[in-house]
Tab-separated table of C-alpha atoms and ligand atoms in Angstrom:
chain	number	residue	atom	x	y	z
O	1	MET	CA	85.058	157.111	64.034
O	2	GLN	CA	88.235	155.174	63.071
O	3	ARG	CA	87.621	151.738	61.871
O	4	SER	CA	89.333	148.600	63.374
O	5	THR	CA	91.977	147.401	60.895
O	6	TRP	CA	92.936	143.593	60.329
O	7	ARG	CA	96.308	142.452	59.049
O	8	THR	CA	97.750	139.145	57.890
O	9	TRP	CA	100.306	137.493	59.861
O	10	SER	CA	103.102	138.525	57.261
O	11	GLY	CA	101.915	142.220	57.998
O	12	THR	CA	102.005	142.806	54.272
O	13	VAL	CA	98.207	142.933	53.552
O	14	GLY	CA	95.311	144.238	55.731
O	15	CYS	CA	92.224	145.909	55.433
O	16	ALA	CA	89.652	148.216	57.414
O	17	PRO	CA	86.241	146.243	57.308
O	18	ALA	CA	83.105	148.171	57.776
O	19	GLN	CA	82.373	145.920	60.940
O	20	LEU	CA	85.096	143.780	62.444
O	21	VAL	CA	82.951	140.963	64.425
O	22	ARG	CA	84.653	138.195	66.600
O	23	PRO	CA	81.782	135.779	67.061
O	24	THR	CA	81.882	133.041	69.915
O	25	GLY	CA	78.798	131.087	68.755
O	26	GLU	CA	77.365	129.755	65.718
O	27	ASP	CA	74.107	131.884	66.415
O	28	GLU	CA	76.363	135.043	66.268
O	29	ILE	CA	77.709	133.992	62.827
O	30	VAL	CA	74.212	133.462	61.588
O	31	GLN	CA	73.122	136.828	62.607
O	32	ALA	CA	76.133	138.606	61.308
O	33	VAL	CA	75.730	136.961	57.922
O	34	ARG	CA	71.926	137.822	57.990
O	35	ALA	CA	72.316	141.483	58.963
O	36	ALA	CA	75.245	141.947	56.220
O	37	ALA	CA	73.245	140.315	53.555
O	38	GLY	CA	70.125	142.280	54.513
O	39	SER	CA	72.140	145.570	54.412
O	40	GLY	CA	74.187	144.899	51.216
O	41	LEU	CA	77.489	144.306	52.766
O	42	THR	CA	79.881	141.433	51.861
O	43	VAL	CA	81.221	138.995	54.164
O	44	ARG	CA	84.546	137.495	54.659
O	45	ALA	CA	85.692	134.848	57.333
O	46	ALA	CA	89.201	135.060	58.690
O	47	GLY	CA	91.238	132.554	60.784
O	48	THR	CA	94.721	133.765	62.028
O	49	GLY	CA	95.635	135.451	58.822
O	50	HIS	CA	98.485	133.158	57.848
O	51	SER	CA	97.707	133.499	54.136
O	52	PHE	CA	99.871	135.809	52.312
O	53	ASN	CA	97.430	137.249	49.938
O	54	ARG	CA	94.130	139.489	50.072
O	55	LEU	CA	91.793	136.416	50.191
O	56	ALA	CA	90.611	137.239	53.768
O	57	THR	CA	90.232	140.981	53.448
O	58	THR	CA	87.205	142.858	52.832
O	59	PRO	CA	85.494	146.577	52.986
O	60	GLY	CA	82.420	144.818	54.428
O	61	VAL	CA	82.101	142.616	57.360
O	62	LEU	CA	85.046	140.627	58.466
O	63	LEU	CA	84.172	137.525	60.797
O	64	ASP	CA	87.232	136.894	62.731
O	65	LEU	CA	86.848	133.394	63.925
O	66	THR	CA	89.726	132.930	66.092
O	67	SER	CA	87.452	133.458	69.200
O	68	TYR	CA	85.301	130.384	68.061
O	69	SER	CA	87.593	127.778	68.986
O	70	GLY	CA	87.825	124.425	70.634
O	71	VAL	CA	86.956	120.665	70.312
O	72	VAL	CA	83.067	120.025	70.404
O	73	ALA	CA	83.239	116.350	70.380
O	74	VAL	CA	85.509	113.150	70.091
O	75	ASP	CA	83.731	110.107	68.693
O	76	ARG	CA	86.182	107.312	69.470
O	77	ALA	CA	84.123	104.736	67.710
O	78	ALA	CA	84.049	106.732	64.577
O	79	GLY	CA	87.241	107.701	64.649
O	80	GLU	CA	86.217	111.570	64.176
O	81	VAL	CA	86.753	114.788	66.191
O	82	THR	CA	84.442	117.880	65.624
O	83	VAL	CA	86.135	121.271	66.069
O	84	ARG	CA	85.000	124.818	65.950
O	85	ALA	CA	86.095	126.393	63.049
O	86	GLY	CA	88.446	128.892	64.483
O	87	THR	CA	90.520	125.987	66.442
O	88	PRO	CA	94.382	126.309	65.811
O	89	ILE	CA	95.578	122.900	64.291
O	90	GLY	CA	97.979	122.805	67.119
O	91	VAL	CA	95.531	123.049	69.844
O	92	LEU	CA	93.306	120.420	68.172
O	93	CYS	CA	96.448	118.114	67.951
O	94	ARG	CA	97.255	118.678	71.651
O	95	GLU	CA	93.894	117.842	72.579
O	96	LEU	CA	93.834	114.733	70.655
O	97	ASP	CA	97.001	113.910	71.856
O	98	ARG	CA	95.777	113.894	75.400
O	99	GLN	CA	93.109	111.456	74.542
O	100	GLY	CA	95.586	109.100	72.721
O	101	LEU	CA	94.364	110.248	69.223
O	102	ALA	CA	96.177	112.331	66.565
O	103	LEU	CA	95.642	113.383	62.641
O	104	GLU	CA	97.240	111.459	60.233
O	105	ASN	CA	99.031	114.198	58.501
O	106	ILE	CA	99.458	117.984	58.804
O	107	GLY	CA	101.508	120.565	57.527
O	108	THR	CA	104.302	122.609	59.356
O	109	LEU	CA	102.268	125.334	61.130
O	110	ALA	CA	100.377	124.792	64.319
O	111	GLU	CA	98.893	128.245	64.879
O	112	GLN	CA	96.790	128.454	61.635
O	113	THR	CA	92.868	127.494	62.133
O	114	VAL	CA	91.339	124.365	60.811
O	115	ALA	CA	88.957	126.126	58.602
O	116	GLY	CA	91.430	128.446	57.331
O	117	ALA	CA	93.979	125.794	56.491
O	118	LEU	CA	90.990	123.742	54.818
O	119	SER	CA	89.719	126.429	52.866
O	120	THR	CA	93.122	127.175	51.051
O	121	GLY	CA	93.922	123.630	50.303
O	122	ASN	CA	96.526	123.009	52.880
O	123	HIS	CA	98.683	120.047	52.622
O	124	GLY	CA	101.721	118.264	54.684
O	125	THR	CA	103.730	115.868	52.643
O	126	GLY	CA	103.419	112.344	51.780
O	127	LEU	CA	102.715	110.200	48.554
O	128	ALA	CA	100.007	108.322	50.626
O	129	HIS	CA	98.326	111.280	51.819
O	130	PRO	CA	96.052	113.937	49.910
O	131	PRO	CA	95.732	117.605	51.427
O	132	LEU	CA	94.084	118.060	54.752
O	133	SER	CA	90.589	118.237	52.903
O	134	GLY	CA	91.092	114.191	52.641
O	135	GLN	CA	90.822	113.881	56.283
O	136	VAL	CA	87.680	115.629	56.506
O	137	THR	CA	84.358	113.760	57.143
O	138	ARG	CA	81.831	116.572	57.369
O	139	VAL	CA	81.379	120.275	57.599
O	140	ARG	CA	78.722	122.899	58.888
O	141	LEU	CA	78.779	126.168	57.255
O	142	VAL	CA	76.276	129.312	57.323
O	143	THR	CA	75.316	130.066	53.774
O	144	ALA	CA	74.413	133.389	52.245
O	145	ASP	CA	70.790	132.999	53.154
O	146	GLY	CA	71.875	132.790	56.961
O	147	VAL	CA	71.220	129.130	57.219
O	148	ALA	CA	73.674	126.915	58.794
O	149	ARG	CA	74.004	123.518	57.003
O	150	ASP	CA	75.662	120.107	57.560
O	151	VAL	CA	77.331	118.913	54.260
O	152	GLY	CA	79.061	115.472	54.188
O	153	PRO	CA	79.800	112.727	51.707
O	154	GLY	CA	76.192	111.910	51.341
O	155	ASP	CA	75.548	115.047	49.528
O	156	ASP	CA	76.014	116.260	45.838
O	157	PRO	CA	79.407	115.161	45.215
O	158	ASP	CA	80.152	118.520	43.780
O	159	LEU	CA	78.885	120.292	46.879
O	160	TRP	CA	80.850	117.755	49.220
O	161	GLY	CA	83.903	118.455	47.112
O	162	SER	CA	83.698	122.098	46.700
O	163	VAL	CA	83.016	122.944	50.455
O	164	ARG	CA	86.185	121.640	51.432
O	165	THR	CA	88.375	123.985	49.389
O	166	ALA	CA	86.337	126.872	48.892
O	167	LEU	CA	88.440	130.080	49.489
O	168	GLY	CA	85.813	131.040	51.976
O	169	THR	CA	83.325	131.970	49.066
O	170	LEU	CA	80.721	129.447	49.730
O	171	GLY	CA	79.732	130.607	53.274
O	172	VAL	CA	81.167	130.535	56.916
O	173	LEU	CA	82.458	127.298	58.114
O	174	THR	CA	81.234	126.829	61.747
O	175	THR	CA	82.508	123.447	62.498
O	176	VAL	CA	84.704	120.787	60.961
O	177	THR	CA	84.742	117.062	61.321
O	178	LEU	CA	88.038	115.279	60.928
O	179	ARG	CA	89.043	111.558	60.839
O	180	CYS	CA	91.463	110.802	63.558
O	181	VAL	CA	93.747	107.791	64.447
O	182	PRO	CA	95.399	106.443	67.517
O	183	ALA	CA	98.385	108.591	68.525
O	184	PHE	CA	101.444	107.419	66.858
O	185	ASN	CA	105.246	108.223	66.984
O	186	LEU	CA	107.491	109.760	64.181
O	187	ARG	CA	111.093	109.172	63.598
O	188	LEU	CA	112.770	112.321	61.890
O	189	ARG	CA	115.992	111.642	59.898
O	190	LEU	CA	118.035	114.220	58.196
O	191	HIS	CA	120.652	113.811	55.437
O	192	SER	CA	122.492	115.932	52.686
O	193	GLU	CA	123.052	114.895	49.017
O	194	PRO	CA	123.878	116.313	45.623
O	195	LEU	CA	120.672	118.180	44.212
O	196	ASP	CA	121.256	116.606	40.757
O	197	ALA	CA	121.499	113.064	42.068
O	198	LEU	CA	118.279	113.619	43.841
O	199	LEU	CA	116.402	115.094	41.115
O	200	GLU	CA	117.598	112.002	38.979
O	201	ARG	CA	115.482	109.858	41.140
O	202	PHE	CA	112.728	112.315	42.259
O	203	THR	CA	109.747	110.280	41.861
O	204	HIS	CA	111.275	107.294	43.496
O	205	TRP	CA	112.704	109.289	46.366
O	206	ALA	CA	109.204	111.018	47.012
O	207	GLY	CA	107.825	107.520	47.707
O	208	GLN	CA	110.741	106.218	49.961
O	209	SER	CA	109.662	107.940	53.326
O	210	GLU	CA	106.174	108.524	54.427
O	211	HIS	CA	106.474	112.123	54.742
O	212	PRO	CA	109.626	113.176	52.732
O	213	SER	CA	110.530	116.789	52.077
O	214	LEU	CA	113.692	118.596	50.888
O	215	ASN	CA	115.290	122.222	51.539
O	216	TRP	CA	117.454	123.543	48.955
O	217	LEU	CA	119.692	126.650	49.132
O	218	PRO	CA	119.327	127.823	45.632
O	219	TRP	CA	123.074	129.079	45.604
O	220	THR	CA	124.411	125.509	46.741
O	221	ASP	CA	124.347	122.174	44.679
O	222	ARG	CA	123.257	120.220	47.924
O	223	VAL	CA	119.951	119.508	49.393
O	224	SER	CA	119.065	118.944	52.896
O	225	VAL	CA	116.703	115.899	52.821
O	226	ARG	CA	113.967	115.059	55.671
O	227	SER	CA	112.708	111.835	56.255
O	228	ILE	CA	109.760	111.457	58.499
O	229	ASP	CA	108.365	107.725	59.287
O	230	ARG	CA	106.171	106.107	61.805
O	231	THR	CA	107.675	104.003	64.442
O	232	ASP	CA	106.630	101.899	67.326
O	233	GLU	CA	109.679	103.038	69.241
O	234	PRO	CA	109.324	105.546	72.257
O	235	ALA	CA	110.295	109.341	71.903
O	236	THR	CA	113.990	109.925	72.594
O	237	PRO	CA	114.983	111.988	75.393
O	238	ARG	CA	114.424	115.754	75.165
O	239	ALA	CA	112.559	115.113	71.964
O	240	PRO	CA	110.299	117.946	72.412
O	241	LEU	CA	113.102	120.485	72.166
O	242	ARG	CA	114.360	118.822	68.976
O	243	ARG	CA	111.617	120.541	66.853
O	244	TYR	CA	113.067	123.937	67.694
O	245	ALA	CA	116.146	123.082	65.379
O	246	SER	CA	113.941	124.015	62.481
O	247	THR	CA	112.493	127.156	64.556
O	248	LEU	CA	116.366	128.093	64.920
O	249	ASP	CA	116.961	127.722	61.305
O	250	GLU	CA	114.338	129.992	60.554
O	251	VAL	CA	115.739	132.547	62.897
O	252	ARG	CA	118.957	131.835	61.046
O	253	CYS	CA	117.219	132.895	57.875
O	254	GLY	CA	115.907	135.861	59.473
O	255	ILE	CA	119.220	137.039	60.767
O	256	THR	CA	121.108	136.271	57.706
O	257	GLY	CA	118.698	137.944	55.530
O	258	GLN	CA	119.301	141.328	57.463
O	259	ALA	CA	123.016	140.717	57.493
O	260	GLY	CA	122.902	140.226	53.701
O	261	ARG	CA	121.164	143.728	53.338
O	262	VAL	CA	123.530	145.515	55.571
O	263	GLY	CA	126.788	143.506	54.798
O	264	GLY	CA	126.178	142.609	51.214
O	265	ALA	CA	124.691	139.300	49.861
O	266	GLY	CA	128.088	137.609	50.249
O	267	THR	CA	127.804	137.564	53.997
O	268	VAL	CA	124.772	135.189	53.768
O	269	PRO	CA	126.802	132.026	52.783
O	270	TRP	CA	129.556	132.903	55.372
O	271	LEU	CA	126.756	133.276	58.205
O	272	THR	CA	125.138	130.155	57.182
O	273	SER	CA	127.840	127.877	57.070
O	274	ARG	CA	128.780	129.138	60.763
O	275	VAL	CA	125.338	129.257	62.187
O	276	GLY	CA	123.983	126.379	60.383
O	277	GLY	CA	125.791	123.848	62.490
O	278	LEU	CA	124.819	124.912	65.911
O	279	TRP	CA	122.401	121.991	66.476
O	280	PRO	CA	122.833	118.419	66.131
O	281	ASP	CA	121.006	116.647	62.989
O	282	SER	CA	120.914	113.179	64.375
O	283	PRO	CA	117.641	111.312	64.044
O	284	TYR	CA	115.104	111.586	66.834
O	285	ILE	CA	111.508	110.300	67.773
O	286	ASP	CA	108.471	112.245	69.238
O	287	THR	CA	104.898	112.361	68.956
O	288	SER	CA	103.524	113.003	65.518
O	289	HIS	CA	102.168	116.660	65.700
O	290	ARG	CA	105.641	117.924	67.382
O	291	VAL	CA	107.398	116.373	64.660
O	292	PHE	CA	105.170	117.758	61.766
O	293	THR	CA	105.069	121.184	63.256
O	294	PHE	CA	107.534	123.860	64.697
O	295	PRO	CA	107.108	127.303	65.792
O	296	GLN	CA	107.762	129.786	63.048
O	297	PRO	CA	108.309	133.239	64.557
O	298	VAL	CA	110.206	135.035	61.763
O	299	ARG	CA	107.756	136.459	59.380
O	300	PHE	CA	108.286	136.386	55.601
O	301	LEU	CA	106.697	135.984	52.292
O	302	ALA	CA	106.103	132.835	50.435
O	303	MET	CA	104.781	131.157	47.188
O	304	GLU	CA	104.011	127.700	46.657
O	305	HIS	CA	103.105	126.005	43.657
O	306	ALA	CA	101.494	122.573	43.021
O	307	LEU	CA	102.970	120.603	39.964
O	308	PRO	CA	102.378	117.011	38.712
O	309	LEU	CA	105.128	114.983	40.596
O	310	ALA	CA	106.502	113.687	37.330
O	311	ARG	CA	107.392	117.131	36.188
O	312	THR	CA	108.663	118.342	39.482
O	313	ALA	CA	112.256	117.475	39.067
O	314	ASP	CA	112.439	119.366	35.629
O	315	ALA	CA	110.822	122.335	37.230
O	316	LEU	CA	113.434	122.537	39.947
O	317	ARG	CA	116.251	122.412	37.279
O	318	ALA	CA	114.746	125.129	35.669
O	319	LEU	CA	114.271	127.101	38.676
O	320	ARG	CA	117.964	126.883	39.617
O	321	PRO	CA	119.485	129.341	37.147
O	322	VAL	CA	116.592	132.072	37.660
O	323	LEU	CA	116.922	131.922	41.409
O	324	ARG	CA	120.606	132.034	41.200
O	325	ARG	CA	120.539	135.151	39.007
O	326	LEU	CA	117.973	136.961	41.081
O	327	GLY	CA	118.140	135.631	44.580
O	328	ALA	CA	121.982	135.193	44.875
O	329	TYR	CA	122.619	134.138	48.460
O	330	SER	CA	119.142	133.914	49.421
O	331	PRO	CA	118.936	132.951	53.155
O	332	TYR	CA	115.879	130.976	52.898
O	333	SER	CA	115.705	127.421	51.093
O	334	VAL	CA	113.311	126.238	48.607
O	335	LEU	CA	111.037	123.579	50.012
O	336	VAL	CA	109.773	120.592	48.289
O	337	ARG	CA	106.862	118.340	49.335
O	338	VAL	CA	104.566	115.891	47.807
O	339	SER	CA	101.023	114.687	48.194
O	340	ALA	CA	98.795	112.130	46.805
O	341	GLY	CA	95.989	113.228	44.439
O	342	ASP	CA	92.410	113.877	45.060
O	343	ASP	CA	89.243	114.921	43.117
O	344	LEU	CA	87.939	118.070	44.685
O	345	PRO	CA	87.236	120.660	42.352
O	346	LEU	CA	89.629	123.410	43.688
O	347	SER	CA	92.198	121.155	45.118
O	348	LEU	CA	95.857	121.995	44.399
O	349	ALA	CA	96.377	118.035	43.963
O	350	HIS	CA	93.307	117.545	41.633
O	351	GLY	CA	93.698	114.444	39.602
O	352	ARG	CA	97.521	113.817	40.052
O	353	ASP	CA	100.054	112.918	42.521
O	354	THR	CA	101.771	116.258	43.446
O	355	GLY	CA	104.934	117.834	43.920
O	356	TYR	CA	104.859	121.120	45.755
O	357	VAL	CA	107.643	123.979	45.388
O	358	ASN	CA	107.665	126.643	47.978
O	359	VAL	CA	109.802	129.789	47.396
O	360	THR	CA	110.521	131.857	50.723
O	361	VAL	CA	111.739	135.413	50.625
O	362	PRO	CA	112.029	138.231	53.308
O	363	ARG	CA	109.279	140.725	53.511
O	364	THR	CA	111.528	143.453	51.840
O	365	ALA	CA	110.008	145.027	48.740
O	366	GLY	CA	112.852	144.224	46.252
O	367	GLN	CA	112.262	140.441	47.001
O	368	ILE	CA	108.941	140.011	45.164
O	369	GLU	CA	110.693	139.868	42.217
O	370	ILE	CA	112.182	136.599	42.759
O	371	LEU	CA	108.821	135.290	43.420
O	372	ARG	CA	107.303	136.719	40.295
O	373	ALA	CA	110.480	135.107	38.528
O	374	ALA	CA	109.966	131.762	40.084
O	375	GLU	CA	106.206	131.832	39.180
O	376	HIS	CA	106.926	132.593	35.508
O	377	VAL	CA	109.110	129.443	35.552
O	378	LEU	CA	106.581	127.158	37.505
O	379	ARG	CA	103.690	128.341	35.166
O	380	GLU	CA	105.312	126.187	32.341
O	381	TYR	CA	104.714	122.914	34.352
O	382	GLU	CA	101.033	122.891	34.751
O	383	ALA	CA	101.543	124.553	38.161
O	384	ARG	CA	98.610	125.480	40.366
O	385	PRO	CA	99.431	128.136	42.956
O	386	HIS	CA	98.658	127.568	46.638
O	387	TRP	CA	95.353	129.473	47.222
O	388	GLY	CA	96.802	130.920	50.500
O	389	LYS	CA	100.155	132.212	49.279
O	390	ALA	CA	101.458	134.793	47.038
O	391	HIS	CA	100.867	134.515	43.202
O	392	THR	CA	99.647	136.878	40.276
O	393	ALA	CA	97.319	134.057	38.416
O	394	THR	CA	93.922	135.258	37.456
O	395	ALA	CA	90.691	133.084	37.073
O	396	GLU	CA	91.648	133.115	33.154
O	397	VAL	CA	94.842	131.368	33.803
O	398	LEU	CA	93.457	129.145	36.702
O	399	ALA	CA	90.430	127.813	35.115
O	400	PRO	CA	91.959	125.632	32.510
O	401	ARG	CA	94.298	123.822	34.984
O	402	TYR	CA	91.248	122.717	37.185
O	403	PRO	CA	89.288	119.981	35.287
O	404	ARG	CA	86.365	120.622	37.672
O	405	TRP	CA	86.228	124.370	37.630
O	406	LYS	CA	82.690	124.745	36.214
O	407	ASP	CA	81.433	122.121	39.087
O	408	PHE	CA	82.821	124.465	41.733
O	409	GLN	CA	81.246	127.479	39.830
O	410	ARG	CA	77.692	125.813	39.631
O	411	ILE	CA	77.995	125.362	43.544
O	412	ARG	CA	79.050	128.830	44.206
O	413	THR	CA	76.201	130.202	42.060
O	414	LEU	CA	73.805	127.985	43.850
O	415	LEU	CA	74.918	128.918	47.475
O	416	ASP	CA	75.874	132.511	46.871
O	417	PRO	CA	74.277	134.151	43.663
O	418	ALA	CA	74.687	137.599	45.011
O	419	GLY	CA	78.115	137.340	45.901
O	420	VAL	CA	77.752	137.802	49.541
O	421	PHE	CA	80.925	136.103	50.488
O	422	SER	CA	82.944	137.690	47.522
O	423	ASN	CA	85.802	140.116	47.912
O	424	GLU	CA	88.105	141.673	44.945
O	425	TYR	CA	90.715	139.025	45.409
O	426	ALA	CA	88.291	136.154	45.281
O	427	ASP	CA	86.657	137.724	41.983
O	428	LYS	CA	90.150	137.993	40.673
O	429	VAL	CA	91.043	134.399	41.174
O	430	LEU	CA	87.605	132.830	40.625
O	431	GLY	CA	86.179	135.007	38.269
O	432	PRO	CA	83.168	137.343	39.225
O	433	VAL	CA	79.929	136.211	40.774
O	434	PRO	CA	76.762	136.969	38.677
O	435	ALA	CA	75.724	140.368	37.620
O	436	THR	CA	73.536	141.055	40.694
O	437	ALA	CA	76.477	141.117	42.917
O	438	ARG	CA	78.144	143.764	40.843
O	439	ASP	CA	75.324	146.215	42.006
O	440	ARG	CA	76.616	145.886	45.743
O	441	ALA	CA	78.115	148.899	47.191
O	442	PRO	CA	80.745	147.951	49.576
O	443	ALA	CA	81.640	150.501	52.200
O	444	GLY	CA	85.287	151.585	51.950
O	445	ALA	CA	87.983	149.686	50.189
O	446	ALA	CA	90.463	147.026	51.418
O	447	GLN	CA	93.856	148.491	51.775
E	1	LIG	C1	104.477	130.419	58.766
E	1	LIG	C2	103.445	129.643	57.648
E	1	LIG	C3	103.462	128.201	57.363
E	1	LIG	C4	102.598	127.562	56.526
E	1	LIG	N1	102.709	126.140	56.468
E	1	LIG	C5	101.872	125.762	55.500
E	1	LIG	C6	102.057	124.294	55.123
E	1	LIG	O1	102.756	123.567	55.648
E	1	LIG	N2	101.170	123.520	54.244
E	1	LIG	C7	100.297	124.458	53.512
E	1	LIG	O2	99.477	124.003	52.771
E	1	LIG	N3	100.051	125.793	53.836
E	1	LIG	C8	100.967	126.475	54.872
E	1	LIG	N4	100.730	127.669	55.066
E	1	LIG	C9	99.682	128.463	54.237
E	1	LIG	C10	98.422	128.463	55.243
E	1	LIG	O3	98.081	127.044	55.475
E	1	LIG	C11	97.306	128.946	54.445
E	1	LIG	O4	97.537	130.302	54.401
E	1	LIG	C12	96.054	129.037	55.700
E	1	LIG	O5	94.912	129.601	54.761
E	1	LIG	C13	96.225	129.589	57.025
E	1	LIG	O6	95.039	129.473	57.824
E	1	LIG	P1	94.422	130.706	58.496
E	1	LIG	O7	93.613	130.399	59.664
E	1	LIG	O8	95.462	131.742	58.767
E	1	LIG	O9	93.486	131.362	57.517
E	1	LIG	P2	93.118	133.009	56.831
E	1	LIG	O10	94.597	133.489	56.278
E	1	LIG	O11	92.787	133.921	57.874
E	1	LIG	O12	92.282	132.593	55.783
E	1	LIG	C14	92.522	131.891	54.699
E	1	LIG	C15	91.198	131.585	53.884
E	1	LIG	O13	90.180	130.855	54.702
E	1	LIG	C16	89.067	131.450	54.460
E	1	LIG	N5	88.691	131.025	55.907
E	1	LIG	C17	89.077	131.225	57.199
E	1	LIG	N6	88.307	130.835	58.182
E	1	LIG	C18	86.992	130.440	57.556
E	1	LIG	C19	85.714	130.118	57.801
E	1	LIG	N7	85.558	129.676	59.257
E	1	LIG	N8	84.833	129.579	57.019
E	1	LIG	C20	85.167	129.928	55.710
E	1	LIG	N9	86.348	130.294	55.095
E	1	LIG	C21	87.253	130.752	56.207
E	1	LIG	C22	89.342	132.989	54.482
E	1	LIG	O14	88.097	133.629	54.185
E	1	LIG	C23	90.439	133.088	53.541
E	1	LIG	O15	89.706	132.680	52.327
E	1	LIG	C24	101.629	128.454	55.862
E	1	LIG	C25	101.765	129.716	56.094
E	1	LIG	C26	102.289	130.206	56.969
E	1	LIG	C27	102.443	131.736	57.232
């Protein structure tokens, strides 16, 4: 019998699990974990597959959580919302909006699941805001013994810190409770300025807007600066349509990337200059989640590294000649964002205010070289690769970059001594689980 296959959103990674299970209730998750553990199979949970690496793949049992979705409860008095793990962030935000509530800060993607985003250290931008895990007040997860447990701030601090960024290795999250705030509007402003001038005042710039980001086409000397800030003013007319400017920009990247392959790299700047100005870049105001996120239909590959904020400008300066040499006329801009630090053992922002440098390339094979070269440069700046994006770092490289690495490993050994929630990729980036796990005989192999 042919096995079901599962692929990531980017389509570059997939697997043929021994069993593909789509639970619709926590009891089914418990059953699946117990059955797998009993028969010596490993288990991985998956959301919408928006990670770019092999993190969610398995030759054992794949629990696709996308059918386990929806809001469980809103506690207005506590300012909290509890959702099923497979709920897309956009679905949650729309439901909150209907109730006059919102999440404080989110990334750019509405489609990914709450649990998938949390598990890989997902972040938006803003120096007053840590990654998404900072908004989480409780989680419930099914551990390797098949028991569903609630974990919150009153528990062992190592456990509470670890379960909020765990790469799916501590168990299957079933519900996540997040802090929510009264719904609010955001004003988005765009302007362009010379890259060098902005890098000179990078840390100051990072604090000037509540949610700042910049996009830089590496073959140009100017950056496009996005500033997003709270406002009490009402939404501007036709505001919901304005978010599609970013979508159109992504489509433009896809088209110019293809044109560059056919017509030569030199066609990319030509097309960019013509197609780039089709939509207005005047400020607009809309409800928060529609400003934070935008539809992203064009599939690509991305790597993102988290650096100490104070070293981010130097890293971008070092990246410039490398990207110009290799990615001459890349249609995709380098995206730079920031966040507050936190204290989670595997958080990308652990212990420091953080600058995130994201490099995107088309999915064509030769482009991987650009990501490798960028990774090589950023490595010199105490960089931590985004857990959900493309990178080549192994546990040996990563462990010294996370001061609480051992705290996480202690919790992992405690909750999953036999490596039920392991896969080859998790072993590569976190190190192998204790020897007993090595005796497991997974059926088949991830592709
Ligand atoms: C277009 C696009 C835009 C993006 N934008 C951002 C951004 O703005 N900011 C940012 O930080 N990142 C961003 N990312 C990266 C993205 O946030 C992560 O890759 C995230 O993990 C995707 O969530 P998912 O639901 O697709 O999870 P998957 O890719 O399916 O899984 C990721 C990990 O989560 C684990 N997991 C999933 N569900 C569970 C569960 N129920 N219990 C335990 N573990 C689980 C999996 O085992 C795996 O280890 C973006 C990615 C894309 C493709």
